[in-house]
GROMACS .gro file of C-alpha atoms in nm:
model
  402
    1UNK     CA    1   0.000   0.000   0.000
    2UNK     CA    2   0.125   0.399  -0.081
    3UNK     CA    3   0.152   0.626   0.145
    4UNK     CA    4   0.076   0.966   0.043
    5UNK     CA    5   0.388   1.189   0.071
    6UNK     CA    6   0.421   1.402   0.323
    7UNK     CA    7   0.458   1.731   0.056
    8UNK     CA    8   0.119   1.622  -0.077
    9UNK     CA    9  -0.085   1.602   0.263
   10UNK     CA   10   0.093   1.930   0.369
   11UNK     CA   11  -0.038   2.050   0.036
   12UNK     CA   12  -0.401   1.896   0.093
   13UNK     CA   13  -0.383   2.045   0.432
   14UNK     CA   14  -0.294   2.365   0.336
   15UNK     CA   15  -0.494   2.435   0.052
   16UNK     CA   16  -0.790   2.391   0.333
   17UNK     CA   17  -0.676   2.626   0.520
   18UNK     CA   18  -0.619   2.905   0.293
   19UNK     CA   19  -0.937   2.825   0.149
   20UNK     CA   20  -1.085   2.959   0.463
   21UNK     CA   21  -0.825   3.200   0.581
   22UNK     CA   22  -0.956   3.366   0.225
   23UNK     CA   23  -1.294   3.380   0.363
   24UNK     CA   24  -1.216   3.535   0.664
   25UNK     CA   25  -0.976   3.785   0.494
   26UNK     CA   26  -1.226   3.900   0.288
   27UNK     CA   27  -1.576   3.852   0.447
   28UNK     CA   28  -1.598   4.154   0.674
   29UNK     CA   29  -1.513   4.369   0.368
   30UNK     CA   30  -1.878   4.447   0.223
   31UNK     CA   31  -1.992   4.618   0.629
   32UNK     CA   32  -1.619   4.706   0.731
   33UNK     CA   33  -1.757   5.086   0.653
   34UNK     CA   34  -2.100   5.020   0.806
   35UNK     CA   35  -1.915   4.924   1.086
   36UNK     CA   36  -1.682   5.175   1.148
   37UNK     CA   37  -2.054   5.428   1.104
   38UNK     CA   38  -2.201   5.278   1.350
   39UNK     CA   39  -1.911   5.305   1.629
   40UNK     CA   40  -1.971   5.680   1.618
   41UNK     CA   41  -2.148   6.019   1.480
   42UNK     CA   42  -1.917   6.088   1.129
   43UNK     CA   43  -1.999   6.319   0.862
   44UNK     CA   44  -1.964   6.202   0.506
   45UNK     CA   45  -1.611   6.320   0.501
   46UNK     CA   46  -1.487   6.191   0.805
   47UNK     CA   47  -1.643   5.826   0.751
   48UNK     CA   48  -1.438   5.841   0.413
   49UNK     CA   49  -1.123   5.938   0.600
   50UNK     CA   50  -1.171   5.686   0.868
   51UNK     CA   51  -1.298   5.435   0.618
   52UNK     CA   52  -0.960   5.469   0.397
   53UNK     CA   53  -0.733   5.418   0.740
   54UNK     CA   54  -0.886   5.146   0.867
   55UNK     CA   55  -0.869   4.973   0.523
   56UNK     CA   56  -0.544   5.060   0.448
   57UNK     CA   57  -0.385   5.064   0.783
   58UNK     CA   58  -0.351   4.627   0.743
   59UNK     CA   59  -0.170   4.668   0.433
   60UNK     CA   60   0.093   4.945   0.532
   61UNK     CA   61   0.171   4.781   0.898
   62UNK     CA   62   0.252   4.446   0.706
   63UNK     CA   63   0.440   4.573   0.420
   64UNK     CA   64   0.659   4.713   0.674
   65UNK     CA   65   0.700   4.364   0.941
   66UNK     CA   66   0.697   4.093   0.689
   67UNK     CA   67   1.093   4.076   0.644
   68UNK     CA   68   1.110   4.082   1.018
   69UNK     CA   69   0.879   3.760   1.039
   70UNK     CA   70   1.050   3.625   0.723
   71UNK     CA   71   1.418   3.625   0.906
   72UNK     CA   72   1.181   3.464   1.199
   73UNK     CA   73   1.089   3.186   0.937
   74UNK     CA   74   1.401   3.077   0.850
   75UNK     CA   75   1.578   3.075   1.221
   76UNK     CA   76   1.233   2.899   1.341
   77UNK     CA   77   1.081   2.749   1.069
   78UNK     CA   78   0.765   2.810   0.836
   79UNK     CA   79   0.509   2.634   1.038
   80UNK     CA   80   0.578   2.830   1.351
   81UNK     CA   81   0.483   3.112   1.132
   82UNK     CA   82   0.159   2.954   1.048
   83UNK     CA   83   0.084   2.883   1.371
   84UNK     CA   84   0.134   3.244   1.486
   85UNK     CA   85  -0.032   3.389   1.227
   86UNK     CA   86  -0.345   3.177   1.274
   87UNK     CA   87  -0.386   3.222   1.638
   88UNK     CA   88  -0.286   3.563   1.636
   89UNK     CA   89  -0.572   3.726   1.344
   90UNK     CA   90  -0.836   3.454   1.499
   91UNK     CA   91  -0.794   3.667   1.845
   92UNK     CA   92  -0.772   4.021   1.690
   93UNK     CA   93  -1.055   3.948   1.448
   94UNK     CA   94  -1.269   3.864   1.793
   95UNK     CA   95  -1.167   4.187   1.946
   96UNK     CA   96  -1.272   4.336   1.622
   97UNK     CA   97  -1.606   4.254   1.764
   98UNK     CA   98  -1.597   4.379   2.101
   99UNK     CA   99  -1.440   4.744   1.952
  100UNK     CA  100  -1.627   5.045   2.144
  101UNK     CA  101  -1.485   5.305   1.874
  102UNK     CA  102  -1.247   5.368   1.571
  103UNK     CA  103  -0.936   5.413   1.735
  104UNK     CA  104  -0.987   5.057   1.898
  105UNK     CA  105  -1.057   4.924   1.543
  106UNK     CA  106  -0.798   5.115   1.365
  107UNK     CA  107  -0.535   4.966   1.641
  108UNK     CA  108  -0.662   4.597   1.613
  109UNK     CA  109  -0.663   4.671   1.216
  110UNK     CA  110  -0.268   4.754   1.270
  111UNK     CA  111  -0.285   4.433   1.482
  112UNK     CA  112  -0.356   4.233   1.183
  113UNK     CA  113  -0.121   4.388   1.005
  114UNK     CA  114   0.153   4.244   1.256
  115UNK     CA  115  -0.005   3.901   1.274
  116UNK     CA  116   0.024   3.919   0.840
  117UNK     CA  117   0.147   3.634   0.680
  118UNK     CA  118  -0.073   3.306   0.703
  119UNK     CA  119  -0.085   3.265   0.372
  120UNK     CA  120   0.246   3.373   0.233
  121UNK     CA  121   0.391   3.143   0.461
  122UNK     CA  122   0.153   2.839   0.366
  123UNK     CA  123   0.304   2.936   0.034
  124UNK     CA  124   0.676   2.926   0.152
  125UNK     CA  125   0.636   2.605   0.324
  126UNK     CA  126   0.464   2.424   0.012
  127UNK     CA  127   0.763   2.594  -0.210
  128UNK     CA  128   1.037   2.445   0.034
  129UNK     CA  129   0.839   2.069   0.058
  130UNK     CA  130   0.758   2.022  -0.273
  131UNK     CA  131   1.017   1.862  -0.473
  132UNK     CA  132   1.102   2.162  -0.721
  133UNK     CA  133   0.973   2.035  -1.056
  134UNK     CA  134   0.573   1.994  -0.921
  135UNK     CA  135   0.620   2.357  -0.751
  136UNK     CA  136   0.410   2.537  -1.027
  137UNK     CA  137   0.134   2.314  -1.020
  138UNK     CA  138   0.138   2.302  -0.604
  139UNK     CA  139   0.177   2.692  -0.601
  140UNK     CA  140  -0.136   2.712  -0.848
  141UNK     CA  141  -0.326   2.480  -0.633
  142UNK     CA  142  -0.240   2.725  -0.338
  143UNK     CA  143  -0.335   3.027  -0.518
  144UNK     CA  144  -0.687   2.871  -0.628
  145UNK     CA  145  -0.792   2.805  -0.299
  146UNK     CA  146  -0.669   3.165  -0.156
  147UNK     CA  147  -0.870   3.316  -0.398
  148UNK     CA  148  -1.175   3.108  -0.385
  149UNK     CA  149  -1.167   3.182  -0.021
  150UNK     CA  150  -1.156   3.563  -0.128
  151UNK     CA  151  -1.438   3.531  -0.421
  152UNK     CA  152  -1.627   3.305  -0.149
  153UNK     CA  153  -1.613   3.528   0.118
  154UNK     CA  154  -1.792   3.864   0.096
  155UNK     CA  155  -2.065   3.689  -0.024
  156UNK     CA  156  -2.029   3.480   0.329
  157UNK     CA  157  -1.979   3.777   0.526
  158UNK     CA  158  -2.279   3.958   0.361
  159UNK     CA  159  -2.508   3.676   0.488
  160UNK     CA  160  -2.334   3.650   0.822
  161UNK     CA  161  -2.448   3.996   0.865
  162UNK     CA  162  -2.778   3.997   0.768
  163UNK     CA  163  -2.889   3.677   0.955
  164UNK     CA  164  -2.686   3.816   1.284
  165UNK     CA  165  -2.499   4.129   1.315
  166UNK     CA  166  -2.138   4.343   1.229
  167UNK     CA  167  -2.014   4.171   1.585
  168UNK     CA  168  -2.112   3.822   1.515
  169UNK     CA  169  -1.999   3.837   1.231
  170UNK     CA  170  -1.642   3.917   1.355
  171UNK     CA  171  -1.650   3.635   1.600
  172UNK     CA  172  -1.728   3.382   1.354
  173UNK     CA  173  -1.399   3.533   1.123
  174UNK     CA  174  -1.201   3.465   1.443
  175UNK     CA  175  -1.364   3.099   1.460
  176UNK     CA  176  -1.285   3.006   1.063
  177UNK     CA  177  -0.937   3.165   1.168
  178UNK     CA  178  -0.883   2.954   1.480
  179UNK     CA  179  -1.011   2.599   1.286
  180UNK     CA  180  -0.689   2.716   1.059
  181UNK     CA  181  -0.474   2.726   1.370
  182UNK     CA  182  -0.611   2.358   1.509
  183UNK     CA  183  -0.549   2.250   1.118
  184UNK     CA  184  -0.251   2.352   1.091
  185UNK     CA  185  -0.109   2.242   1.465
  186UNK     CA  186  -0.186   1.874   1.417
  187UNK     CA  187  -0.192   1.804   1.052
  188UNK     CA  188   0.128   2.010   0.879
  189UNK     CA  189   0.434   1.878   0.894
  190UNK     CA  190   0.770   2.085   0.805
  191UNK     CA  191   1.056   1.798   0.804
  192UNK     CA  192   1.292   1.964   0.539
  193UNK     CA  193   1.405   2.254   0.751
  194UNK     CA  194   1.740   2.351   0.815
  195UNK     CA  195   1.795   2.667   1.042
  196UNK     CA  196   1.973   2.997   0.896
  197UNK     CA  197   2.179   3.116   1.114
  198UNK     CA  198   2.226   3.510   1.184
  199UNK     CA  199   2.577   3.494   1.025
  200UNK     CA  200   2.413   3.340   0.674
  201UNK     CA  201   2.092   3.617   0.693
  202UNK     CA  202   2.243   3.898   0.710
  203UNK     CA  203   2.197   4.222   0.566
  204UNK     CA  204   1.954   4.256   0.222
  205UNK     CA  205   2.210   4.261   0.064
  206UNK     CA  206   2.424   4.042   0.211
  207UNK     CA  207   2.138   3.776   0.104
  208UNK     CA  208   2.109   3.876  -0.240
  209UNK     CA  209   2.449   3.754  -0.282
  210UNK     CA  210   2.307   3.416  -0.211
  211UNK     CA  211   2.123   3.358  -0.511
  212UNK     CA  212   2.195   3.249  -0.823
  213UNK     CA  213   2.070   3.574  -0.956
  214UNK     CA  214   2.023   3.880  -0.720
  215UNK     CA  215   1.911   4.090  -0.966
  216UNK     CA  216   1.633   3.826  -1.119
  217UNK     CA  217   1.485   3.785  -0.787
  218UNK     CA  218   1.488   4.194  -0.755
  219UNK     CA  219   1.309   4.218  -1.067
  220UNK     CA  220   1.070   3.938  -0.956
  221UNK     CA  221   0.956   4.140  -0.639
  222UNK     CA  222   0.936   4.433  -0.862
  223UNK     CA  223   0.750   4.216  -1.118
  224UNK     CA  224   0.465   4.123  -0.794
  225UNK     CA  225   0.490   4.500  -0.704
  226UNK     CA  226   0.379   4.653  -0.984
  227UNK     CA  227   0.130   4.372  -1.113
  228UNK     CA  228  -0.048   4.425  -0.735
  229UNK     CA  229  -0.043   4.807  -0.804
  230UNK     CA  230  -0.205   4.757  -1.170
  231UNK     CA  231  -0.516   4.539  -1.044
  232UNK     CA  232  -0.553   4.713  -0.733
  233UNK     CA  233  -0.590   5.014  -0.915
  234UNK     CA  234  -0.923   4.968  -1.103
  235UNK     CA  235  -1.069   4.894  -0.768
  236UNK     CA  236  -1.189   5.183  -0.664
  237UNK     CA  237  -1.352   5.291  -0.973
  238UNK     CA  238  -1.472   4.971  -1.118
  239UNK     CA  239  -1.833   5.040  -0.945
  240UNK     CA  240  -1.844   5.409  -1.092
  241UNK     CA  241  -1.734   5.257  -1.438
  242UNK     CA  242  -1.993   5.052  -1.420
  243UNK     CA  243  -2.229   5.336  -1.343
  244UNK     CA  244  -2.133   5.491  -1.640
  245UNK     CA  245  -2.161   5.219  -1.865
  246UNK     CA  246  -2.543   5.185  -1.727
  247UNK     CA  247  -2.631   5.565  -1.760
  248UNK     CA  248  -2.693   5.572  -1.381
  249UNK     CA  249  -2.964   5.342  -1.430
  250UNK     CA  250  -3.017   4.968  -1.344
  251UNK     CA  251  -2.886   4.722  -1.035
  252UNK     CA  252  -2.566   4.901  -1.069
  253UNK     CA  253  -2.423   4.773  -0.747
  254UNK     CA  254  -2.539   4.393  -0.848
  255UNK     CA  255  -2.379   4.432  -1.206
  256UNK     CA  256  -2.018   4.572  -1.041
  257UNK     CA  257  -2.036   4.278  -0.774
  258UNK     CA  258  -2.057   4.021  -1.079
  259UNK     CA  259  -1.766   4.221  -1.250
  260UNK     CA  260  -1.601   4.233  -0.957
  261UNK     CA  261  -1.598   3.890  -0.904
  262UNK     CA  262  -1.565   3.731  -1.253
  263UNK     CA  263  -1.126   3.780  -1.229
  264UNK     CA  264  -1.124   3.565  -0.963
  265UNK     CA  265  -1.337   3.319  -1.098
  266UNK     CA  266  -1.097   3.295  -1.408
  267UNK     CA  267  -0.777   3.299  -1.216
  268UNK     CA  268  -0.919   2.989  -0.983
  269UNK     CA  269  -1.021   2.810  -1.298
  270UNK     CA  270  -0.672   2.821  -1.436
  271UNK     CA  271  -0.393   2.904  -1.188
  272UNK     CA  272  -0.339   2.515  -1.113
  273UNK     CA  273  -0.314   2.449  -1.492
  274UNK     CA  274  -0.060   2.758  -1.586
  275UNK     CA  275   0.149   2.632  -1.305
  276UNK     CA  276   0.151   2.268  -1.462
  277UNK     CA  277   0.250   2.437  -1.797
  278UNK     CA  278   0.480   2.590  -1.645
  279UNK     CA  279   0.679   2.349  -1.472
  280UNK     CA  280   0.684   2.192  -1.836
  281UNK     CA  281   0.779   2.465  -2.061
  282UNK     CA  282   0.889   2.711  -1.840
  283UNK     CA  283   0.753   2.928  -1.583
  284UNK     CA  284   0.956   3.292  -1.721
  285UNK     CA  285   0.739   3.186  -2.062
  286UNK     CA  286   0.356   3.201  -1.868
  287UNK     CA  287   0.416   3.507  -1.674
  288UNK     CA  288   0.566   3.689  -2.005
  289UNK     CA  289   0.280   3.594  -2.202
  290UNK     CA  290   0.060   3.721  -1.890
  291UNK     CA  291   0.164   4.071  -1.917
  292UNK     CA  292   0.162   4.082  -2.298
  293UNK     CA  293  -0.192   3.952  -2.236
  294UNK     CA  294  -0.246   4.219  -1.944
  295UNK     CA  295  -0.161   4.523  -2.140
  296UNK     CA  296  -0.427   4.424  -2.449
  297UNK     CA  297  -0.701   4.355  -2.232
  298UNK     CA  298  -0.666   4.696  -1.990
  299UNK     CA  299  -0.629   4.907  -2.319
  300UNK     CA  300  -0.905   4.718  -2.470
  301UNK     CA  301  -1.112   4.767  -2.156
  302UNK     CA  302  -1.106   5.189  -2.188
  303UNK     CA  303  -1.285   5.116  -2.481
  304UNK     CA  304  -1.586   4.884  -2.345
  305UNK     CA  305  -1.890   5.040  -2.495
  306UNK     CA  306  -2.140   4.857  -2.231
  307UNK     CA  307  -2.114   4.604  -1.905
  308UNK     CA  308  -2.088   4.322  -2.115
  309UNK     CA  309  -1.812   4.401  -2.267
  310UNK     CA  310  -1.672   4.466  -1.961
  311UNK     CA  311  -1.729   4.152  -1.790
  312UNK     CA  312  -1.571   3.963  -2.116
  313UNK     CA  313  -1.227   4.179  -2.037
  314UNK     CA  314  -1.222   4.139  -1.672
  315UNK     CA  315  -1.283   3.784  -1.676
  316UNK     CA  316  -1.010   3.736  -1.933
  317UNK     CA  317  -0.806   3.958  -1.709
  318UNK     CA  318  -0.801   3.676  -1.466
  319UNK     CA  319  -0.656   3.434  -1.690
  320UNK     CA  320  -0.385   3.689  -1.723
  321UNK     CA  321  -0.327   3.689  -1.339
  322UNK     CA  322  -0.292   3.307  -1.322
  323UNK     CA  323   0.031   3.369  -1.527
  324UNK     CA  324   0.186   3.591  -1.318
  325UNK     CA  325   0.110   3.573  -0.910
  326UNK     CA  326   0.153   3.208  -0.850
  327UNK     CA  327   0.386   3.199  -1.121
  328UNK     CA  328   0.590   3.489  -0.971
  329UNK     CA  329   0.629   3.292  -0.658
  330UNK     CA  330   0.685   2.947  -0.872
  331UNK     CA  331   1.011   3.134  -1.010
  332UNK     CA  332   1.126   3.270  -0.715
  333UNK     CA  333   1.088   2.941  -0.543
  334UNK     CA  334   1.272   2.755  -0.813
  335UNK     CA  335   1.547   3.042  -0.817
  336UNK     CA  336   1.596   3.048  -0.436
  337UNK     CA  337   1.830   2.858  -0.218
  338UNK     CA  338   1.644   2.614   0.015
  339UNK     CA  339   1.692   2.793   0.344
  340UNK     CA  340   1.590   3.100   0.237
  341UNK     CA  341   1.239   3.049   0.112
  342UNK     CA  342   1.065   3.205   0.352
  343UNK     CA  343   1.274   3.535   0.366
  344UNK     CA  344   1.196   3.577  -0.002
  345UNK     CA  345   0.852   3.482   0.031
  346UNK     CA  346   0.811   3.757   0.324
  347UNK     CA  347   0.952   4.040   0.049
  348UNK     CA  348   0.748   3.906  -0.231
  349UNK     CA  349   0.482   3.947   0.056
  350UNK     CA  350   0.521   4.303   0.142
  351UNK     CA  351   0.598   4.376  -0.279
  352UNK     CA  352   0.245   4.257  -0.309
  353UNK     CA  353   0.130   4.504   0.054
  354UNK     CA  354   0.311   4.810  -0.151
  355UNK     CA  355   0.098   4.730  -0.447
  356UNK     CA  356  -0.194   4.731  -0.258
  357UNK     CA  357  -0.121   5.109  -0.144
  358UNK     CA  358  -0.013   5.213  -0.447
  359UNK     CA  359  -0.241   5.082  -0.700
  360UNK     CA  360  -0.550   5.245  -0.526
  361UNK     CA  361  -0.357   5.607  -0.520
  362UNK     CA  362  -0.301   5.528  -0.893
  363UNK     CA  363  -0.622   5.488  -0.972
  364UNK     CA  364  -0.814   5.746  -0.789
  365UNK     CA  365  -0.564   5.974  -0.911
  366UNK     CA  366  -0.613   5.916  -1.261
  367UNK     CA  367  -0.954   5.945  -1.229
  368UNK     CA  368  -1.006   6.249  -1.060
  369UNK     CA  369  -0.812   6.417  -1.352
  370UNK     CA  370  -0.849   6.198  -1.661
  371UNK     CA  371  -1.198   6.029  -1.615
  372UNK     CA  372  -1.230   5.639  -1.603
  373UNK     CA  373  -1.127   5.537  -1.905
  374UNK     CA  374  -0.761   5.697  -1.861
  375UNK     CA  375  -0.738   5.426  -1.580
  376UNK     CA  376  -0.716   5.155  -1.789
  377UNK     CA  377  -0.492   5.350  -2.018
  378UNK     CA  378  -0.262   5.407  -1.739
  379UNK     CA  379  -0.289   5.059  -1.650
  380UNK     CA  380  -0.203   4.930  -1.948
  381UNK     CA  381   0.108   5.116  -2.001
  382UNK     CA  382   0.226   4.990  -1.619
  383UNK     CA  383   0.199   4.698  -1.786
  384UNK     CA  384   0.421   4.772  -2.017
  385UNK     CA  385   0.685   4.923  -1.819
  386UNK     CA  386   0.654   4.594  -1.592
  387UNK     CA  387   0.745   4.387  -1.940
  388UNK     CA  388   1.015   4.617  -2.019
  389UNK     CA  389   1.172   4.533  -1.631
  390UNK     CA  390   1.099   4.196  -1.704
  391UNK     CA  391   1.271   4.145  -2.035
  392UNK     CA  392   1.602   4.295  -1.855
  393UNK     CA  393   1.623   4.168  -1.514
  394UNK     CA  394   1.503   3.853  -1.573
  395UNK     CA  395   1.482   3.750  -1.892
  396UNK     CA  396   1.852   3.802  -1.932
  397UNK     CA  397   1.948   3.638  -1.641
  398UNK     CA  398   1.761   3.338  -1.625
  399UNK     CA  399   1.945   3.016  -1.562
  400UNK     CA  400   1.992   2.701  -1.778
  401UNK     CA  401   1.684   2.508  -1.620
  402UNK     CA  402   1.357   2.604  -1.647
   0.00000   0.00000   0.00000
């Protein structure tokens, strides 16, 4: 009789729990702002301000601790990562529920930003225990089930709220969080993991030295920065395109929640087959044709002439990102030495943070001053520049094997 290997149970495992750390991540989105209006008397302007920090608050504190925890991973190991991770969000996201005003929210928001990481270290953990040439496919896996969990969950959170309340609905995020935790404890096992030392980390860029490339796996981060910065920033106007497109009229909010959605539905479709074809032909060859495919469709998009037309580009968009993110971290894994997974998985990690804080600016930047369409314009030309860094720092440097 087989026994499964170890790397695939871990892998089973795993997906699991990102599946529902996704839906926790994302299921207090669609009331976070009700939320925060109902902790206090705000005028329009003020629930916009504190709206914007509390959203964006997560995403700055973790860009800015991730290498710490990543030089944490590789003295301790990527499960105890997981494990703290877990345990810490499913507490905060309790508290979350027991908040008396904003400042207590916007401090336990900046909590989760420290406790960052569950996922990017389930990711870092599958990349060191999967033998090299099935990392693609494993990655993909991993990436389908984080954003399943992410499609999945503000329609969860939505119903949470409705059949209970905003605080409920926070207690139940800290449950799926803590069934991660109890997951992860008893069922993950890490058994290739050799400790780095604090002579062998060293500074940045004392580890760059390390790899066979320091300026590929630069240009990869870069590569996850600015991708993160072009998606994120149609997100704040996708809903007013939308409007736009419908003349004002119509279930406008319904229609953008479809559109919204129908990227993710793409990339979970066919992330696990990209990083398969991949780890045949290549992974450098997916993500390039993902951004030649990423700067057609957002130039094509400014030209949408209804919401139909719209949907069609933003679902092919997601086809686009199941070239690049898992594939992104498929190539860095391959290109890595062992013991250093998890340090480059933290900076890939808080690349992909920066994006977030970026892209949005990006966006409602553009908009303010250009109108709607010029967003996808803009876009599409960060594309670009992203293929041009691309071509040279990695491209040029890329190693004999795949």
């Amino acid at each position: 009789m087989n026994k499964t290997p170890i790397w695939k149970r871990n892998l089973h495992v795993s997906a699991v729990s990102v599946f529902l750390a996704g839906i926790a991540f994302s299921e207090v989105t669609p009331f976070l702002s009700l939320y925060i209006d109902s902790l206090g008397k705000f005028s329009h302007q003020q629930l916009s301000f504190w709206s914007g920090a509390i959203f964006s608050v997560v995403f700055i504190v973790a860009a800015l601790i991730s290498p710490m925890w990543g030089r944490l991973a590789d003295k301790k190991g990527r499960k105890p990562m997981i494990l703290r991770a877990s345990l810490g969000m499913s507490i905060v996201f309790a508290l979350m529920g027991l908040a008396q005003n904003v400042w207590q929210l916007l401090f336990l928001r900046g909590m989760q930003g420290v406790f960052a990481g569950f996922i990017s270290n389930s990711n870092a953990l599958i990349a060191a225990e999967t033998p090299k040439h099935k990392s693609g496919r494993a990655l993909g896996i991993m990436s389908s089930c984080a954003t399943g969990g992410q499609l999945l969950g503000p329609f969860v959170g939505g119903a949470l709220s409705q059949a209970f309340s905003y605080r409920m609905t926070f207690f139940i995020t800290g449950f799926l969080l803590f069934t991660c935790f109890v997951l992860s404890i008893f069922f993950i096992h890490e058994t290739d993991f050799v400790p780095v030392t604090g002579e062998k980390r060293g500074s940045f860029a004392d580890t760059i030295k390390q790899f066979r490339s320091g300026q590929m796996i630069i240009g990869l981060l870069l590569t996850t920065l600015i991708i993160q910065a072009a998606n994120m920033s149609i997100n704040p106007i996708v809903s007013l395109y939308v409007r736009s497109l419908m003349g004002g009229h119509g279930k406008v909010v319904f229609i953008s929640g479809i559109i919204a959605a129908l990227p993710g539905i793409a990339t979970v479709s066919a992330a696990s087959y990209f990083g398969g074809l991949g780890d045949r032909i290549g992974t450098h060859k997916i993500i390039l044709g993902g951004l030649l495919g990423s700067i057609i469709l957002f130039f094509l998009t400014a030209f949408v002439q209804n919401t139909l037309e719209l949907g069609i580009c933003r679902f092919l968009i997601g086809f686009t990102d199941a070239c690049l993110f898992p594939q992104v971290q498929s190539m860095l894994s391959k290109n890595s030495p062992h013991a250093l997974t998890s340090r480059v998985f933290s900076w890939n990690q808080s690349a992909m943070y920066i994006g977030n804080i970026v892209g949005p600016m990006i966006g409602s930047t553009v908009s303010a001053h250009m109108g709607y369409s010029a967003v996808f314009l803009v876009t599409s030309g960060i594309v670009l520049l992203n293929l041009l860094l691309y071509r040279t720092n990695i491209l040029k440097n890329l190693p004999e094997t795949k």
